PDB file of C-alpha atoms in Angstrom:
ATOM      1  CA  MET E   1      -0.879  -0.279  -0.456  1.00 44.00           C
ATOM      2  CA  PRO E   2       1.214   3.009  -1.368  1.00 44.00           C
ATOM      3  CA  ALA E   3       2.312   5.365   1.922  1.00 41.00           C
ATOM      4  CA  SER E   4       0.584   8.818   0.968  1.00 41.00           C
ATOM      5  CA  ARG E   5      -2.720   6.332   1.044  1.00 41.00           C
ATOM      6  CA  THR E   6      -2.335   5.411   4.878  1.00 39.00           C
ATOM      7  CA  VAL E   7      -1.080   8.702   5.215  1.00 40.00           C
ATOM      8  CA  GLU E   8      -4.832  10.152   4.085  1.00 44.00           C
ATOM      9  CA  ARG E   9      -6.941   7.000   5.727  1.00 42.00           C
ATOM     10  CA  GLY E  10      -4.685   8.039   9.015  1.00 40.00           C
ATOM     11  CA  ARG E  11      -6.159  11.377   8.062  1.00 42.00           C
ATOM     12  CA  ARG E  12      -9.868  10.656   7.619  1.00 40.00           C
ATOM     13  CA  GLN E  13      -9.761   8.087  10.839  1.00 38.00           C
ATOM     14  CA  THR E  14      -8.499  11.409  12.986  1.00 37.00           C
ATOM     15  CA  LEU E  15     -11.578  13.406  11.402  1.00 39.00           C
ATOM     16  CA  ILE E  16     -13.828  11.011  12.121  1.00 36.00           C
ATOM     17  CA  LEU E  17     -12.532  10.641  16.262  1.00 39.00           C
ATOM     18  CA  GLN E  18     -12.582  15.180  16.873  1.00 42.00           C
ATOM     19  CA  THR E  19     -16.672  14.451  15.035  1.00 39.00           C
ATOM     20  CA  ALA E  20     -17.632  11.564  17.277  1.00 44.00           C
ATOM     21  CA  ARG E  21     -16.159  13.913  19.756  1.00 48.00           C
ATOM     22  CA  LYS E  22     -17.723  16.714  19.121  1.00 49.00           C
ATOM     23  CA  ALA E  23     -20.930  15.390  17.999  1.00 44.00           C
ATOM     24  CA  PHE E  24     -21.204  14.591  21.919  1.00 48.00           C
ATOM     25  CA  GLY E  25     -19.999  17.537  23.114  1.00 50.00           C
ATOM     26  CA  TYR E  26     -16.796  16.063  24.656  1.00 50.00           C
ATOM     27  CA  ARG E  27     -13.440  17.859  24.460  1.00 48.00           C
ATOM     28  CA  GLU E  28      -9.823  16.548  24.566  1.00 48.00           C
ATOM     29  CA  ALA E  29      -9.138  16.072  28.622  1.00 43.00           C
ATOM     30  CA  THR E  30     -12.576  16.442  29.415  1.00 55.00           C
ATOM     31  CA  ASN E  31     -13.636  15.389  32.848  1.00 63.00           C
ATOM     32  CA  MET E  32     -17.118  13.090  32.886  1.00 74.00           C
ATOM     33  CA  PRO E  33     -17.592  12.238  36.167  1.00 86.00           C
ATOM     34  CA  ILE E  34     -20.200   9.148  37.167  1.00 90.00           C
ATOM     35  CA  THR E  35     -23.978  10.604  38.855  1.00 94.00           C
ATOM     36  CA  SER E  36     -25.336   6.722  37.937  1.00 96.00           C
ATOM     37  CA  LEU E  37     -24.852   3.289  37.154  1.00 97.00           C
ATOM     38  CA  THR E  38     -27.774   0.706  36.762  1.00 98.00           C
ATOM     39  CA  ILE E  39     -26.479  -3.005  36.492  1.00 98.00           C
ATOM     40  CA  GLU E  40     -29.028  -5.864  35.670  1.00 98.00           C
ATOM     41  CA  HIS E  41     -28.097  -9.042  35.796  1.00 98.00           C
ATOM     42  CA  PHE E  42     -24.066  -9.205  35.451  1.00 98.00           C
ATOM     43  CA  ARG E  43     -21.951 -11.752  37.335  1.00 97.00           C
ATOM     44  CA  ASN E  44     -23.346 -11.939  40.618  1.00 95.00           C
ATOM     45  CA  LEU E  45     -24.837  -8.819  40.827  1.00 97.00           C
ATOM     46  CA  ASP E  46     -28.649  -9.126  40.562  1.00 96.00           C
ATOM     47  CA  GLU E  47     -30.772  -5.238  40.526  1.00 96.00           C
ATOM     48  CA  VAL E  48     -27.817  -2.666  41.415  1.00 97.00           C
ATOM     49  CA  THR E  49     -28.391   1.539  41.405  1.00 97.00           C
ATOM     50  CA  ILE E  50     -25.813   3.832  42.590  1.00 96.00           C
ATOM     51  CA  ASP E  51     -26.425   7.182  42.625  1.00 96.00           C
ATOM     52  CA  CYS E  52     -22.758   8.142  42.708  1.00 94.00           C
ATOM     53  CA  SER E  53     -21.067  11.194  44.457  1.00 91.00           C
ATOM     54  CA  PRO E  54     -18.712  14.652  43.123  1.00 85.00           C
ATOM     55  CA  GLY E  55     -15.368  13.411  43.487  1.00 84.00           C
ATOM     56  CA  ILE E  56     -13.719  10.469  44.445  1.00 88.00           C
ATOM     57  CA  ASN E  57     -16.154   7.462  45.244  1.00 92.00           C
ATOM     58  CA  LEU E  58     -15.081   4.638  48.033  1.00 92.00           C
ATOM     59  CA  PHE E  59     -17.203   1.288  47.714  1.00 92.00           C
ATOM     60  CA  THR E  60     -16.383  -1.650  50.825  1.00 93.00           C
ATOM     61  CA  GLY E  61     -17.854  -4.520  51.142  1.00 92.00           C
ATOM     62  CA  ALA E  62     -17.176  -7.794  52.674  1.00 94.00           C
ATOM     63  CA  ASN E  63     -15.705 -10.803  50.693  1.00 93.00           C
ATOM     64  CA  ALA E  64     -17.716 -11.423  47.015  1.00 91.00           C
ATOM     65  CA  ALA E  65     -19.948  -9.286  47.942  1.00 93.00           C
ATOM     66  CA  GLY E  66     -19.341  -7.926  44.393  1.00 94.00           C
ATOM     67  CA  LYS E  67     -16.841  -4.842  44.737  1.00 94.00           C
ATOM     68  CA  THR E  68     -14.613  -6.455  41.567  1.00 94.00           C
ATOM     69  CA  SER E  69     -18.259  -7.107  39.336  1.00 96.00           C
ATOM     70  CA  LEU E  70     -19.168  -3.540  40.157  1.00 95.00           C
ATOM     71  CA  LEU E  71     -15.672  -1.702  39.009  1.00 94.00           C
ATOM     72  CA  GLU E  72     -15.791  -4.493  36.255  1.00 96.00           C
ATOM     73  CA  THR E  73     -19.317  -3.148  34.740  1.00 96.00           C
ATOM     74  CA  ILE E  74     -17.926   0.605  33.786  1.00 93.00           C
ATOM     75  CA  TYR E  75     -14.550  -1.436  32.704  1.00 92.00           C
ATOM     76  CA  VAL E  76     -16.451  -2.755  30.245  1.00 95.00           C
ATOM     77  CA  LEU E  77     -18.741   0.157  29.244  1.00 92.00           C
ATOM     78  CA  GLY E  78     -15.426   2.278  28.639  1.00 87.00           C
ATOM     79  CA  ARG E  79     -12.986  -0.505  26.605  1.00 86.00           C
ATOM     80  CA  GLY E  80     -15.701  -2.493  25.251  1.00 89.00           C
ATOM     81  CA  ARG E  81     -14.405  -6.063  26.980  1.00 90.00           C
ATOM     82  CA  SER E  82     -13.667  -7.304  30.491  1.00 94.00           C
ATOM     83  CA  PHE E  83     -10.144  -7.408  32.713  1.00 90.00           C
ATOM     84  CA  ARG E  84     -11.479 -10.930  33.683  1.00 91.00           C
ATOM     85  CA  ALA E  85     -13.111 -12.683  30.679  1.00 93.00           C
ATOM     86  CA  ARG E  86     -12.222 -12.910  26.911  1.00 91.00           C
ATOM     87  CA  ASN E  87     -15.831 -13.142  26.232  1.00 95.00           C
ATOM     88  CA  LEU E  88     -19.133 -10.873  27.141  1.00 96.00           C
ATOM     89  CA  LYS E  89     -21.308 -13.555  27.506  1.00 96.00           C
ATOM     90  CA  HIS E  90     -19.348 -15.074  30.651  1.00 95.00           C
ATOM     91  CA  LEU E  91     -20.606 -12.070  32.896  1.00 97.00           C
ATOM     92  CA  ILE E  92     -24.112 -12.862  32.108  1.00 98.00           C
ATOM     93  CA  GLN E  93     -25.482 -13.855  35.356  1.00 97.00           C
ATOM     94  CA  ARG E  94     -26.477 -17.939  35.601  1.00 93.00           C
ATOM     95  CA  GLU E  95     -30.342 -18.175  34.710  1.00 92.00           C
ATOM     96  CA  SER E  96     -30.345 -14.540  32.723  1.00 96.00           C
ATOM     97  CA  ASP E  97     -30.971 -14.168  29.659  1.00 96.00           C
ATOM     98  CA  GLY E  98     -28.174 -11.835  29.475  1.00 98.00           C
ATOM     99  CA  PHE E  99     -27.109  -8.358  31.638  1.00 98.00           C
ATOM    100  CA  ARG E 100     -28.173  -4.302  31.110  1.00 98.00           C
ATOM    101  CA  LEU E 101     -25.654  -1.604  32.313  1.00 98.00           C
ATOM    102  CA  LEU E 102     -26.230   1.660  31.964  1.00 97.00           C
ATOM    103  CA  VAL E 103     -24.297   4.554  33.113  1.00 94.00           C
ATOM    104  CA  ARG E 104     -25.087   8.516  33.628  1.00 94.00           C
ATOM    105  CA  VAL E 105     -21.876  10.323  32.383  1.00 90.00           C
ATOM    106  CA  GLN E 106     -22.011  14.694  33.069  1.00 88.00           C
ATOM    107  CA  ARG E 107     -20.815  16.501  30.406  1.00 80.00           C
ATOM    108  CA  ASP E 108     -18.532  20.068  30.639  1.00 77.00           C
ATOM    109  CA  ASP E 109     -21.881  21.929  29.690  1.00 82.00           C
ATOM    110  CA  GLU E 110     -23.854  19.774  33.032  1.00 85.00           C
ATOM    111  CA  ARG E 111     -25.668  17.747  30.701  1.00 88.00           C
ATOM    112  CA  VAL E 112     -25.737  14.720  31.216  1.00 92.00           C
ATOM    113  CA  ILE E 113     -25.549  11.886  28.898  1.00 90.00           C
ATOM    114  CA  PRO E 114     -26.647   7.448  29.083  1.00 93.00           C
ATOM    115  CA  VAL E 115     -23.916   5.386  28.040  1.00 92.00           C
ATOM    116  CA  GLY E 116     -25.358   1.647  27.434  1.00 95.00           C
ATOM    117  CA  MET E 117     -24.933  -1.803  26.593  1.00 97.00           C
ATOM    118  CA  GLU E 118     -27.214  -4.898  26.560  1.00 97.00           C
ATOM    119  CA  GLN E 119     -25.559  -8.146  26.251  1.00 97.00           C
ATOM    120  CA  GLY E 120     -27.707 -11.103  25.632  1.00 96.00           C
ATOM    121  CA  PRO E 121     -27.445 -14.546  24.551  1.00 92.00           C
ATOM    122  CA  HIS E 122     -26.486 -14.098  20.908  1.00 92.00           C
ATOM    123  CA  ALA E 123     -25.708 -10.173  20.170  1.00 94.00           C
ATOM    124  CA  LEU E 124     -24.595  -6.638  22.068  1.00 95.00           C
ATOM    125  CA  ALA E 125     -25.904  -3.899  21.550  1.00 95.00           C
ATOM    126  CA  VAL E 126     -24.374  -0.773  22.931  1.00 94.00           C
ATOM    127  CA  ARG E 127     -25.896   2.621  23.063  1.00 94.00           C
ATOM    128  CA  VAL E 128     -24.622   6.204  23.763  1.00 90.00           C
ATOM    129  CA  ASP E 129     -27.175   9.164  24.234  1.00 91.00           C
ATOM    130  CA  ALA E 130     -29.754   6.418  21.933  1.00 90.00           C
ATOM    131  CA  ARG E 131     -27.823   6.295  19.143  1.00 91.00           C
ATOM    132  CA  PRO E 132     -26.163   2.913  18.131  1.00 92.00           C
ATOM    133  CA  VAL E 133     -22.718   2.378  18.757  1.00 88.00           C
ATOM    134  CA  ARG E 134     -20.759   0.051  15.966  1.00 83.00           C
ATOM    135  CA  LYS E 135     -17.393  -0.334  17.303  1.00 80.00           C
ATOM    136  CA  LEU E 136     -16.583  -1.173  20.711  1.00 78.00           C
ATOM    137  CA  SER E 137     -12.667   0.745  19.936  1.00 71.00           C
ATOM    138  CA  ASP E 138     -15.922   3.580  19.787  1.00 74.00           C
ATOM    139  CA  LEU E 139     -16.319   3.566  23.443  1.00 80.00           C
ATOM    140  CA  ALA E 140     -12.643   4.406  24.729  1.00 73.00           C
ATOM    141  CA  VAL E 141     -12.643   7.290  22.367  1.00 67.00           C
ATOM    142  CA  LEU E 142     -15.925   8.130  23.813  1.00 67.00           C
ATOM    143  CA  PHE E 143     -15.718   7.033  27.514  1.00 70.00           C
ATOM    144  CA  PRO E 144     -11.906   6.385  28.438  1.00 68.00           C
ATOM    145  CA  ILE E 145     -11.118   4.332  31.354  1.00 79.00           C
ATOM    146  CA  GLN E 146      -7.897   3.126  32.630  1.00 77.00           C
ATOM    147  CA  TRP E 147      -7.857   0.411  34.878  1.00 82.00           C
ATOM    148  CA  ILE E 148      -5.170  -0.395  38.234  1.00 80.00           C
ATOM    149  CA  GLY E 149      -5.854  -3.496  39.614  1.00 80.00           C
ATOM    150  CA  GLY E 150      -3.543  -6.841  41.090  1.00 77.00           C
ATOM    151  CA  GLU E 151      -2.180  -7.151  38.077  1.00 74.00           C
ATOM    152  CA  LEU E 152      -0.141  -4.480  37.408  1.00 75.00           C
ATOM    153  CA  HIS E 153       3.260  -6.674  38.682  1.00 78.00           C
ATOM    154  CA  ARG E 154       2.884  -7.150  34.883  1.00 78.00           C
ATOM    155  CA  LEU E 155       4.210  -4.327  33.427  1.00 80.00           C
ATOM    156  CA  ILE E 156       7.366  -5.260  35.680  1.00 81.00           C
ATOM    157  CA  GLU E 157       7.165  -8.740  34.507  1.00 84.00           C
ATOM    158  CA  GLN E 158       6.316  -8.742  30.324  1.00 84.00           C
ATOM    159  CA  GLY E 159       9.045  -6.082  29.954  1.00 82.00           C
ATOM    160  CA  PRO E 160       9.184  -3.059  27.756  1.00 87.00           C
ATOM    161  CA  ALA E 161       6.001  -3.576  25.498  1.00 83.00           C
ATOM    162  CA  CYS E 162       3.813  -3.997  27.447  1.00 83.00           C
ATOM    163  CA  ARG E 163       4.685  -0.606  29.706  1.00 86.00           C
ATOM    164  CA  ARG E 164       4.530   1.276  25.847  1.00 84.00           C
ATOM    165  CA  GLN E 165       0.414   0.003  26.331  1.00 81.00           C
ATOM    166  CA  TYR E 166      -0.182   1.170  29.285  1.00 81.00           C
ATOM    167  CA  LEU E 167       1.615   4.262  28.627  1.00 83.00           C
ATOM    168  CA  ASP E 168       0.227   4.846  25.474  1.00 81.00           C
ATOM    169  CA  TRP E 169      -3.311   4.037  26.972  1.00 76.00           C
ATOM    170  CA  GLY E 170      -2.606   6.636  29.483  1.00 74.00           C
ATOM    171  CA  LEU E 171      -1.911   9.169  26.342  1.00 78.00           C
ATOM    172  CA  PHE E 172      -4.847   8.337  25.390  1.00 72.00           C
ATOM    173  CA  HIS E 173      -6.827   9.178  28.162  1.00 65.00           C
ATOM    174  CA  VAL E 174      -5.457  12.858  28.824  1.00 71.00           C
ATOM    175  CA  LYS E 175      -5.291  13.571  24.801  1.00 73.00           C
ATOM    176  CA  PRO E 176      -7.744  11.371  23.051  1.00 63.00           C
ATOM    177  CA  GLY E 177      -6.567  12.548  19.536  1.00 74.00           C
ATOM    178  CA  TYR E 178      -3.289  10.063  20.146  1.00 78.00           C
ATOM    179  CA  LEU E 179      -4.873   7.412  19.469  1.00 74.00           C
ATOM    180  CA  ALA E 180      -5.537   8.163  15.806  1.00 81.00           C
ATOM    181  CA  VAL E 181      -1.644   9.557  15.746  1.00 84.00           C
ATOM    182  CA  TRP E 182      -1.169   5.530  17.500  1.00 83.00           C
ATOM    183  CA  ARG E 183      -2.715   4.057  15.203  1.00 83.00           C
ATOM    184  CA  ARG E 184      -1.710   6.036  11.783  1.00 88.00           C
ATOM    185  CA  TYR E 185       2.341   5.390  13.241  1.00 88.00           C
ATOM    186  CA  GLN E 186       1.738   1.453  14.012  1.00 87.00           C
ATOM    187  CA  LYS E 187       0.458   0.994  10.642  1.00 90.00           C
ATOM    188  CA  LEU E 188       3.464   2.998   9.338  1.00 90.00           C
ATOM    189  CA  MET E 189       6.142   1.139  11.034  1.00 90.00           C
ATOM    190  CA  LYS E 190       4.166  -2.099  10.396  1.00 91.00           C
ATOM    191  CA  GLN E 191       4.481  -1.282   6.156  1.00 89.00           C
ATOM    192  CA  ARG E 192       8.155   0.240   6.394  1.00 90.00           C
ATOM    193  CA  ASN E 193       8.584  -3.317   8.253  1.00 90.00           C
ATOM    194  CA  ALA E 194       7.610  -4.938   5.611  1.00 91.00           C
ATOM    195  CA  ALA E 195       9.197  -3.205   3.222  1.00 89.00           C
ATOM    196  CA  LEU E 196      12.392  -4.094   4.265  1.00 91.00           C
ATOM    197  CA  ARG E 197      11.390  -7.852   3.941  1.00 91.00           C
ATOM    198  CA  THR E 198      10.238  -7.896   1.108  1.00 91.00           C
ATOM    199  CA  GLY E 199      13.905  -5.872  -0.434  1.00 91.00           C
ATOM    200  CA  ALA E 200      11.688  -3.593  -1.634  1.00 88.00           C
ATOM    201  CA  PRO E 201      13.630  -0.493  -3.463  1.00 90.00           C
ATOM    202  CA  GLU E 202      15.486   2.408  -1.468  1.00 89.00           C
ATOM    203  CA  ARG E 203      13.157   5.325  -2.869  1.00 87.00           C
ATOM    204  CA  GLU E 204      10.279   3.311  -0.865  1.00 86.00           C
ATOM    205  CA  VAL E 205      11.473   2.564   1.832  1.00 86.00           C
ATOM    206  CA  ARG E 206      12.516   6.582   2.884  1.00 87.00           C
ATOM    207  CA  ALA E 207       8.634   7.220   1.544  1.00 86.00           C
ATOM    208  CA  TRP E 208       7.410   5.288   4.419  1.00 85.00           C
ATOM    209  CA  ASP E 209      10.430   6.685   6.691  1.00 87.00           C
ATOM    210  CA  ARG E 210       9.205  10.303   5.784  1.00 86.00           C
ATOM    211  CA  ASP E 211       5.889   9.934   7.231  1.00 84.00           C
ATOM    212  CA  LEU E 212       7.324   7.960  10.294  1.00 83.00           C
ATOM    213  CA  ALA E 213       9.682  11.441  10.985  1.00 72.00           C
TER     214      ALA E 213
END
């Protein structure tokens, strides 16, 4: 694929991300506190509704009370996946047909936006402000979350790639436009390395170098 085409696709992707955030009224490094959270049939949580306070919220309880599951619901809403299960269907409460999650977040202009997810036995439906979300990765653009859990030791054990991934996600949280830049860089690097492996002409490799720079 020509380098110019990859660059143009990266620019279009940046525009799409900016347009999506503008449509929902979000800005870079925006603060969107959660005002309420509703959980139905998610793991060991049957029906739970929580009204959150401004600032920091602390959740306490006995072992197996559902504290981690509660945090997991927020993670699932923000990342479109779980940090404990590969398949969202595995999060459905036993003897239930599906789970339902609804979180309300407050924009800078104080308007409250609902973010909902329903996972059934066969299909998943996600909506933000009553609008369907077609790609789960779009949730990360609109609702970035950073998880810090017991597996944090992996940052040390799994090498530099794991640490770079963690830092990359942190940068995206602060500056969401970084995601498009990161994806573009990864694609350009992949194309450049492929050109080197296949013995492409030097002028083609230099074209990738210019775009990477």
